[in-house]
Short mmCIF file of C-alpha atoms and ligand atoms in Angstrom, two decimals:
data_model
loop_
_atom_site.label_atom_id
_atom_site.label_comp_id
_atom_site.label_asym_id
_atom_site.label_seq_id
_atom_site.Cartn_x
_atom_site.Cartn_y
_atom_site.Cartn_z
CA MET A 159 241.98 -44.92 210.65
CA ASN A 160 244.66 -43.36 212.79
CA THR A 161 243.28 -44.21 216.25
CA PHE A 162 244.18 -46.75 218.93
CA LEU A 163 240.57 -47.79 219.32
CA ASN A 164 238.68 -49.53 216.56
CA GLU A 165 235.97 -47.68 214.67
CA LYS A 166 233.18 -49.21 216.72
CA SER A 167 234.67 -48.38 220.10
CA ASN A 168 236.21 -45.01 219.37
CA GLY A 169 233.90 -42.44 220.97
CA LYS A 170 231.98 -44.93 223.10
CA LYS A 171 231.26 -43.27 226.45
CA MET A 172 229.13 -44.51 229.28
CA VAL A 173 226.77 -41.95 230.77
CA ASP A 174 224.83 -43.80 233.43
CA LYS A 175 221.85 -41.66 234.38
CA VAL A 176 221.32 -43.47 237.67
CA PHE A 177 224.87 -43.02 238.90
CA LYS A 178 224.97 -39.42 237.63
CA ALA A 179 221.80 -38.55 239.53
CA ALA A 180 223.08 -40.39 242.62
CA VAL A 181 226.30 -38.35 242.60
CA ALA A 182 224.28 -35.12 242.40
CA ALA A 183 222.12 -36.31 245.31
CA ASN A 184 225.17 -37.13 247.42
CA ILE A 185 226.70 -33.71 246.80
CA ALA A 186 223.41 -32.10 247.86
CA LYS A 187 223.27 -34.31 250.93
CA GLN A 188 226.66 -33.08 252.10
CA LYS A 189 225.35 -29.51 251.86
CA TYR A 190 221.73 -29.84 252.97
CA GLY A 191 221.70 -33.03 255.03
CA ASP A 192 218.45 -34.85 255.77
CA GLU A 193 216.20 -32.56 253.76
CA VAL A 194 217.53 -34.22 250.58
CA VAL A 195 215.29 -36.90 249.04
CA ASN A 196 217.54 -39.32 247.21
CA ALA A 197 215.22 -41.49 245.12
CA THR A 198 217.87 -42.46 242.58
CA LEU A 199 219.29 -45.81 243.65
CA GLY A 200 217.68 -49.16 242.89
CA THR A 201 218.98 -50.83 246.03
CA LEU A 202 217.11 -51.38 249.29
CA PHE A 203 217.55 -48.95 252.16
CA ASP A 204 215.77 -49.26 255.48
CA GLU A 205 213.74 -46.60 257.30
CA GLN A 206 216.89 -45.26 258.96
CA GLY A 207 218.52 -44.75 255.57
CA LYS A 208 220.86 -47.72 256.03
CA PHE A 209 221.78 -49.94 253.10
CA VAL A 210 220.08 -53.31 253.55
CA ALA A 211 222.38 -56.33 253.58
CA LEU A 212 220.17 -59.22 254.74
CA ASN A 213 221.54 -60.79 257.97
CA ASN A 214 220.28 -64.19 256.89
CA VAL A 215 222.37 -63.96 253.74
CA TRP A 216 225.55 -62.39 255.03
CA GLY A 217 225.56 -64.40 258.25
CA PRO A 218 225.69 -67.75 256.39
CA TYR A 219 228.31 -66.28 254.06
CA GLU A 220 230.69 -66.14 257.03
CA THR A 221 230.43 -69.92 257.37
CA ILE A 222 231.91 -70.48 253.90
CA ASP A 223 235.56 -71.31 254.26
CA ASN A 224 238.33 -69.25 252.74
CA VAL A 225 239.33 -71.97 250.30
CA GLN A 226 235.87 -71.85 248.72
CA LYS A 227 236.02 -68.08 248.61
CA ALA A 228 239.41 -68.22 246.94
CA LYS A 229 238.67 -71.00 244.48
CA TYR A 230 237.60 -70.85 240.87
CA ALA A 231 234.12 -72.17 240.18
CA ALA A 232 233.86 -75.90 239.50
CA SER A 233 232.56 -75.37 235.99
CA ILE A 234 232.23 -72.63 233.38
CA GLN A 235 228.52 -73.42 233.20
CA GLY A 236 228.30 -72.73 236.94
CA ASN A 237 228.67 -75.06 239.91
CA PRO A 238 226.24 -78.04 239.68
CA ASP A 239 224.86 -77.38 243.19
CA PHE A 240 224.24 -73.74 242.21
CA ARG A 241 222.37 -74.81 239.08
CA ASP A 242 220.26 -77.23 241.14
CA ALA A 243 219.59 -74.41 243.60
CA VAL A 244 218.42 -72.08 240.81
CA TYR A 245 216.07 -74.79 239.53
CA LYS A 246 214.68 -75.36 243.03
CA TRP A 247 214.37 -71.62 243.71
CA LEU A 248 212.34 -70.92 240.61
CA PHE A 249 210.59 -74.18 239.77
CA GLY A 250 210.68 -76.11 243.07
CA GLY A 251 207.01 -75.38 243.81
CA LEU A 252 205.72 -76.58 240.44
CA GLU A 253 204.01 -79.89 239.88
CA GLU A 254 205.41 -80.32 236.43
CA GLU A 255 209.02 -80.54 235.40
CA ILE A 256 210.56 -77.69 233.42
CA LYS A 257 213.05 -79.06 230.92
CA CYS A 258 215.77 -76.46 230.81
CA GLU A 259 219.46 -75.69 230.79
CA ILE A 260 220.93 -73.37 233.40
CA ILE A 261 224.07 -71.32 232.84
CA ALA A 262 225.54 -69.17 235.61
CA THR A 263 226.22 -65.56 234.63
CA PRO A 264 227.62 -62.44 236.28
CA GLY A 265 224.26 -61.08 237.45
CA GLY A 266 221.16 -60.54 235.40
CA ALA A 267 223.20 -58.14 233.25
CA GLY A 268 225.48 -61.00 232.18
CA ALA A 269 222.47 -63.18 231.38
CA ILE A 270 220.85 -60.51 229.23
CA SER A 271 223.92 -59.35 227.31
CA SER A 272 225.08 -62.91 226.59
CA ALA A 273 221.60 -63.70 225.26
CA PHE A 274 221.72 -60.65 222.96
CA LYS A 275 225.11 -61.73 221.68
CA ASN A 276 224.16 -65.30 220.85
CA ILE A 277 220.60 -64.83 219.63
CA LEU A 278 220.87 -61.94 217.16
CA SER A 279 223.42 -60.97 214.52
CA PRO A 280 224.86 -57.44 214.31
CA GLY A 281 222.41 -55.15 212.54
CA GLN A 282 219.35 -57.01 213.82
CA THR A 283 216.75 -55.59 216.18
CA VAL A 284 215.84 -56.49 219.74
CA LEU A 285 212.42 -55.51 221.09
CA LYS A 286 212.22 -53.82 224.47
CA PRO A 287 209.39 -52.23 226.44
CA SER A 288 208.74 -48.51 225.82
CA GLN A 289 209.54 -47.97 229.50
CA GLY A 290 212.60 -50.04 230.29
CA TRP A 291 215.85 -50.53 232.15
CA GLY A 292 218.51 -48.24 230.61
CA PRO A 293 221.30 -50.84 230.12
CA TYR A 294 219.20 -52.82 227.58
CA LYS A 295 220.17 -50.08 225.14
CA THR A 296 223.86 -50.08 226.08
CA MET A 297 224.02 -53.87 225.78
CA ALA A 298 222.29 -53.84 222.41
CA ILE A 299 224.66 -51.23 221.04
CA GLU A 300 227.65 -53.17 222.39
CA CYS A 301 226.43 -56.19 220.38
CA GLY A 302 225.86 -54.07 217.25
CA LEU A 303 222.06 -54.40 217.55
CA THR A 304 219.35 -51.82 217.16
CA LEU A 305 216.32 -51.54 219.44
CA THR A 306 212.64 -51.15 218.81
CA ASP A 307 210.12 -50.38 221.53
CA TYR A 308 206.79 -52.04 221.97
CA ASN A 309 204.30 -49.79 223.70
CA MET A 310 203.75 -50.95 227.26
CA PHE A 311 200.52 -49.37 228.39
CA LYS A 312 197.11 -48.52 227.02
CA ASN A 313 194.16 -47.58 229.22
CA GLY A 314 196.03 -48.50 232.38
CA GLU A 315 196.98 -52.03 231.35
CA PHE A 316 199.45 -53.86 229.13
CA ASP A 317 199.05 -52.83 225.49
CA LEU A 318 198.63 -56.30 223.99
CA LEU A 319 197.66 -55.04 220.55
CA GLY A 320 200.68 -52.73 220.40
CA PHE A 321 202.89 -55.60 221.56
CA LYS A 322 201.55 -57.93 218.88
CA LYS A 323 201.88 -55.31 216.15
CA SER A 324 205.49 -54.40 217.01
CA LEU A 325 206.57 -58.04 217.20
CA ASN A 326 204.96 -58.88 213.87
CA GLU A 327 206.64 -55.90 212.22
CA VAL A 328 210.07 -57.02 213.38
CA MET A 329 209.34 -60.64 212.45
CA ASP A 330 208.29 -59.60 208.93
CA ILE A 331 211.57 -57.74 208.48
CA GLN A 332 214.12 -60.10 210.03
CA GLY A 333 212.34 -63.46 210.25
CA LYS A 334 213.10 -63.79 213.96
CA VAL A 335 212.07 -62.04 217.17
CA LEU A 336 213.92 -61.48 220.43
CA VAL A 337 211.69 -59.67 222.91
CA ILE A 338 212.41 -58.58 226.48
CA ILE A 339 209.68 -58.70 229.09
CA ASN A 340 210.77 -57.44 232.50
CA ASP A 341 208.24 -58.98 234.86
CA PRO A 342 207.24 -59.09 237.70
CA CYS A 343 207.89 -55.69 239.36
CA HIS A 344 208.90 -53.97 236.14
CA ASN A 345 211.70 -51.44 236.32
CA PRO A 346 210.93 -48.49 236.18
CA THR A 347 207.11 -48.53 236.52
CA GLY A 348 206.44 -51.25 239.09
CA TYR A 349 203.89 -52.94 236.82
CA SER A 350 203.35 -56.69 237.08
CA LEU A 351 201.45 -58.42 234.32
CA ARG A 352 198.20 -60.11 235.26
CA PRO A 353 197.96 -63.89 234.65
CA ASP A 354 195.42 -63.29 231.85
CA GLU A 355 197.81 -60.81 230.21
CA TRP A 356 200.55 -63.44 230.33
CA ASP A 357 198.16 -66.00 228.78
CA ASP A 358 197.53 -63.63 225.90
CA ILE A 359 201.27 -62.98 225.50
CA ILE A 360 201.91 -66.71 225.30
CA ASP A 361 199.25 -67.08 222.60
CA ILE A 362 200.72 -64.14 220.67
CA LEU A 363 204.23 -65.60 220.81
CA ASN A 364 203.01 -69.06 219.80
CA ASP A 365 201.14 -67.60 216.81
CA LEU A 366 204.15 -65.50 215.84
CA SER A 367 206.42 -68.56 215.93
CA SER A 368 204.70 -69.93 212.80
CA LYS A 369 206.58 -67.20 210.92
CA GLY A 370 210.02 -67.74 212.48
CA PRO A 371 211.94 -68.37 215.72
CA VAL A 372 210.70 -66.41 218.73
CA ILE A 373 212.85 -65.83 221.80
CA LEU A 374 211.27 -64.47 224.96
CA LEU A 375 213.79 -62.94 227.34
CA ASN A 376 212.04 -62.74 230.70
CA ASP A 377 214.06 -60.47 232.96
CA ILE A 378 213.04 -61.47 236.51
CA ALA A 379 215.54 -59.35 238.45
CA TYR A 380 212.83 -58.49 241.05
CA VAL A 381 211.03 -61.84 241.17
CA ASP A 382 211.53 -62.27 244.92
CA TYR A 383 209.82 -58.97 245.73
CA THR A 384 206.34 -59.60 244.38
CA VAL A 385 203.62 -59.37 247.01
CA GLU A 386 202.44 -62.79 245.87
CA GLY A 387 205.62 -64.37 247.21
CA ASP A 388 206.68 -67.77 245.90
CA SER A 389 203.24 -68.48 244.46
CA TRP A 390 204.06 -66.02 241.65
CA LYS A 391 206.55 -68.62 240.43
CA ASN A 392 203.68 -70.93 239.40
CA HIS A 393 203.70 -68.64 236.39
CA PHE A 394 206.75 -70.46 235.02
CA ALA A 395 204.64 -73.56 234.26
CA LYS A 396 203.16 -71.53 231.41
CA TYR A 397 206.44 -71.74 229.53
CA ASN A 398 205.71 -75.43 228.94
CA ARG A 399 202.87 -74.26 226.68
CA PHE A 400 205.21 -72.78 224.11
CA ASN A 401 205.55 -74.33 220.66
CA LYS A 402 208.82 -75.87 219.52
CA ASN A 403 209.75 -72.68 217.66
CA VAL A 404 209.74 -70.58 220.85
CA MET A 405 212.65 -70.38 223.28
CA THR A 406 212.43 -68.74 226.69
CA ILE A 407 215.49 -67.33 228.39
CA ILE A 408 214.85 -66.35 231.99
CA ALA A 409 217.43 -63.85 233.25
CA PHE A 410 217.75 -64.47 237.00
CA SER A 411 219.77 -62.33 239.38
CA CYS A 412 220.98 -62.77 242.95
CA SER A 413 221.53 -59.00 243.21
CA LYS A 414 218.11 -58.11 244.63
CA THR A 415 217.10 -61.63 245.63
CA LEU A 416 219.93 -61.91 248.16
CA THR A 417 220.84 -58.22 248.47
CA ALA A 418 224.10 -59.39 246.88
CA TYR A 419 224.43 -56.81 244.12
CA GLY A 420 228.21 -56.67 244.24
CA THR A 421 228.82 -60.41 244.08
CA ARG A 422 227.71 -60.50 240.44
CA VAL A 423 225.83 -63.77 240.32
CA GLY A 424 222.84 -64.67 238.20
CA ALA A 425 221.81 -67.21 235.61
CA GLN A 426 220.24 -67.88 232.25
CA ILE A 427 217.52 -70.50 232.46
CA VAL A 428 216.78 -71.64 228.95
CA ILE A 429 213.62 -73.50 228.03
CA THR A 430 212.56 -74.89 224.67
CA LYS A 431 211.04 -78.08 223.35
CA ASP A 432 213.65 -78.09 220.60
CA LYS A 433 216.33 -80.28 222.22
CA LEU A 434 219.00 -79.69 219.61
CA GLN A 435 218.65 -75.91 219.79
CA LEU A 436 218.64 -76.05 223.57
CA GLN A 437 221.96 -77.87 223.48
CA ASN A 438 223.32 -75.41 220.90
CA PHE A 439 222.33 -72.45 223.06
CA LYS A 440 224.00 -73.96 226.10
CA ASP A 441 227.20 -74.63 224.15
CA ALA A 442 227.26 -71.10 222.78
CA ALA A 443 226.55 -69.56 226.20
CA ILE A 444 229.40 -71.52 227.81
CA TYR A 445 231.72 -70.48 224.97
CA SER A 446 230.75 -66.83 225.48
CA ALA A 447 231.24 -67.13 229.23
CA ARG A 448 234.74 -68.52 228.83
CA SER A 449 235.67 -65.85 226.34
CA ILE A 450 234.25 -62.85 228.23
CA TRP A 451 234.10 -63.35 232.02
CA SER A 452 235.31 -66.93 232.38
CA THR A 453 233.69 -68.24 235.54
CA VAL A 454 231.22 -66.77 238.01
CA ASN A 455 232.01 -65.87 241.66
CA ASN A 456 232.47 -69.21 243.45
CA SER A 457 231.66 -68.15 247.01
CA ALA A 458 228.48 -66.35 245.99
CA MET A 459 227.30 -69.43 244.08
CA LYS A 460 228.09 -71.47 247.22
CA LEU A 461 226.15 -68.98 249.32
CA PHE A 462 223.08 -69.20 247.11
CA SER A 463 223.08 -73.01 247.12
CA LEU A 464 223.70 -73.08 250.87
CA ILE A 465 220.56 -71.00 251.51
CA ALA A 466 218.44 -72.69 248.84
CA HIS A 467 219.21 -76.23 250.02
CA ASP A 468 218.93 -75.67 253.77
CA GLU A 469 215.30 -75.45 254.90
CA TYR A 470 216.21 -73.67 258.15
CA LEU A 471 218.36 -71.00 256.48
CA LEU A 472 215.82 -70.62 253.70
CA LYS A 473 212.99 -70.03 256.12
CA LYS A 474 214.97 -67.42 258.05
CA TYR A 475 215.94 -65.68 254.82
CA LYS A 476 212.31 -65.60 253.65
CA VAL A 477 211.06 -64.15 256.93
CA GLU A 478 213.66 -61.39 256.84
CA LYS A 479 213.12 -60.59 253.17
CA GLN A 480 209.35 -60.46 253.69
CA LYS A 481 209.85 -57.52 256.05
CA TYR A 482 211.21 -55.56 253.10
CA VAL A 483 208.48 -56.72 250.72
CA ASN A 484 206.01 -55.37 253.30
CA LEU A 485 207.99 -52.17 253.68
CA LEU A 486 208.00 -51.63 249.92
CA GLU A 487 204.25 -52.13 249.92
CA GLU A 488 203.81 -49.52 252.65
CA ARG A 489 206.02 -47.04 250.83
CA ALA A 490 204.20 -47.66 247.55
CA GLU A 491 200.86 -47.14 249.24
CA ILE A 492 201.94 -43.67 250.39
CA MET A 493 203.28 -42.65 246.99
CA VAL A 494 200.45 -44.11 244.92
CA SER A 495 197.54 -42.99 247.10
CA GLU A 496 198.91 -39.48 247.55
CA SER A 497 199.63 -39.14 243.83
CA LYS A 498 196.06 -40.11 243.11
CA GLU A 499 194.79 -37.68 245.69
CA VAL A 500 196.68 -34.68 244.33
CA GLY A 501 196.49 -35.66 240.64
CA LEU A 502 200.13 -36.54 239.91
CA GLU A 503 200.02 -39.04 237.07
CA LEU A 504 202.03 -42.24 237.53
CA TYR A 505 202.44 -45.17 235.15
CA PRO A 506 200.34 -48.19 236.16
CA PHE A 507 201.88 -49.57 239.34
CA VAL A 508 201.43 -52.90 241.05
CA GLU A 509 204.50 -53.58 243.22
CA GLY A 510 208.25 -53.46 243.51
CA PHE A 511 211.18 -51.10 243.88
CA PHE A 512 210.02 -48.15 241.74
CA VAL A 513 207.20 -45.90 240.65
CA THR A 514 207.46 -43.64 237.62
CA ILE A 515 205.89 -40.23 237.18
CA LYS A 516 204.46 -39.90 233.69
CA VAL A 517 206.11 -37.13 231.66
CA PRO A 518 206.09 -38.25 228.01
CA ASN A 519 207.57 -35.01 226.65
CA ASN A 520 211.37 -35.07 226.97
CA LYS A 521 211.79 -31.31 227.40
CA GLU A 522 209.15 -31.21 230.12
CA LYS A 523 210.76 -34.19 231.80
CA GLU A 524 214.20 -32.58 231.87
CA ALA A 525 212.73 -29.28 233.08
CA LEU A 526 210.83 -31.01 235.88
CA ASN A 527 213.89 -32.97 236.91
CA LEU A 528 215.88 -29.74 237.19
CA LYS A 529 213.16 -28.11 239.29
CA LEU A 530 213.08 -31.16 241.56
CA GLN A 531 216.87 -31.15 241.94
CA LYS A 532 216.78 -27.48 242.94
CA ALA A 533 214.26 -28.48 245.61
CA ASN A 534 216.60 -31.31 246.72
CA ILE A 535 214.48 -34.10 245.25
CA PHE A 536 216.56 -36.48 243.16
CA THR A 537 214.93 -38.90 240.73
CA VAL A 538 216.15 -40.58 237.55
CA GLU A 539 215.10 -39.64 234.02
CA VAL A 540 213.74 -42.71 232.24
CA ASP A 541 211.82 -43.21 228.99
CA GLY A 542 208.66 -41.15 229.32
CA GLY A 543 209.09 -40.08 232.89
CA LEU A 544 210.94 -39.69 236.18
CA ARG A 545 211.64 -42.77 238.25
CA VAL A 546 211.22 -42.59 242.01
CA ALA A 547 213.09 -45.43 243.71
CA ILE A 548 210.82 -46.09 246.68
CA CYS A 549 213.24 -48.88 247.65
CA SER A 550 215.66 -46.26 248.93
CA VAL A 551 213.39 -43.57 250.42
CA PRO A 552 211.97 -43.82 253.96
CA LYS A 553 208.23 -43.40 254.48
CA ARG A 554 208.60 -40.09 256.29
CA LYS A 555 210.20 -38.60 253.17
CA LEU A 556 207.60 -40.08 250.83
CA LYS A 557 204.78 -38.46 252.78
CA GLY A 558 203.84 -35.26 250.99
CA LEU A 559 206.32 -35.91 248.16
CA SER A 560 203.68 -36.25 245.42
CA LYS A 561 202.16 -32.91 246.40
CA ARG A 562 205.57 -31.22 246.38
CA ILE A 563 206.38 -32.67 242.96
CA LEU A 564 203.06 -31.59 241.52
CA GLU A 565 203.49 -28.06 242.86
CA LEU A 566 206.99 -27.84 241.42
CA LYS A 567 205.68 -29.14 238.10
CA GLY A 568 203.19 -26.29 237.90
CA ARG A 569 205.77 -23.65 238.81
CA LYS A 570 207.51 -21.59 236.11
C1 PLP B 815 215.36 -54.52 235.19
C2 PLP B 815 216.67 -55.04 235.64
N1 PLP B 815 217.16 -56.11 235.03
C3 PLP B 815 218.33 -56.64 235.37
C4 PLP B 815 219.08 -56.09 236.37
C5 PLP B 815 220.36 -56.79 236.62
O1 PLP B 815 221.06 -56.56 237.70
P1 PLP B 815 222.38 -57.39 238.02
O2 PLP B 815 223.23 -57.41 236.80
O3 PLP B 815 222.99 -56.69 239.15
O4 PLP B 815 221.92 -58.76 238.36
C6 PLP B 815 218.62 -54.95 237.06
C7 PLP B 815 219.40 -54.29 238.10
O5 PLP B 815 219.23 -53.20 238.48
C8 PLP B 815 217.37 -54.42 236.67
O6 PLP B 815 216.85 -53.35 237.27
#
């Protein structure tokens, strides 16, 4: 072929719906000012519309010396003190030990895409939730994979039967399953699985593993924003119940946890009883790291371990972050209760950064989004609906929003 790019990359073009909608919102804001509701961005903003950069994160960052900021990381796998900090952060409250390997990655995105690359071969299929974070698709395509959805909801709760059916279908075709579960605080719906739903999922995956290897990719990008706080992390003990033919990869991210989105730090935490395969995964992940991004941001890894290992700093961080967990709860309460009151249907919501208005029909969804934009309300089109990022909209703008949206929906 007579092109500079190879066949696979020629014609590849990134259209990021979130950034596109955010640009439109910013243009409107310049024209119409405060009347614009910008519910596009998945980053925290306070009630004054200011971007939240936690003082108890960025204060301690200033104490890290320039040499550390300038240096390469100590290891491709991630600095040892960072890996210890990740273990403590996630599993520190558990009674039992979690036997795992931890590999630092550039954010949760790095953890997820590297897992795709090393778990499946081109042409194979990864399972994602029917409502899911957009980049799963981009990452899969980049790795030459196809995607299949499992249905997320039935009768207001997790569709366990649909989940089981979809996983078995993929297993029967390719003899292996890689499935993404984004929990807690699912993006874009704000659903968090109940403990009994997780128990059933674990049983389903264990049963499935009699047919072939099963890999659970648990994307926990929002783990530090559940209303349950650190006690939610007791959940991780359940991963010790998996059979030898199941591997769990937890994709952890400092982006939301520390309000450190731009520092690009996260980790893969890999758990399986199969010691040889655990070692093989670690080796492959380090190889991929060296060949794609090399090492992870040294000063941000230092920052995370500084906060995680210092009880005083950790306490201050938790108190400050809790303010935003509470704020998210207050914002959600407005959106969810008003939607219920006026009859605007949302996907099942529990907690987190987002709620999603249910619009399963694509044409209707696009039409509604256009109507909202004309009324200076900016949301993001996602699978089966419109995502409202309550993390970035102050309470005063959420009040009455459901009613406005419903009225616009009914208008020709
Ligand atoms: C569901 C989900 N997973 C993972 C990520 C990863 O983010 P990052 O790569 O910044 O850690 C995000 C960020 O928006 C997300 O919403």
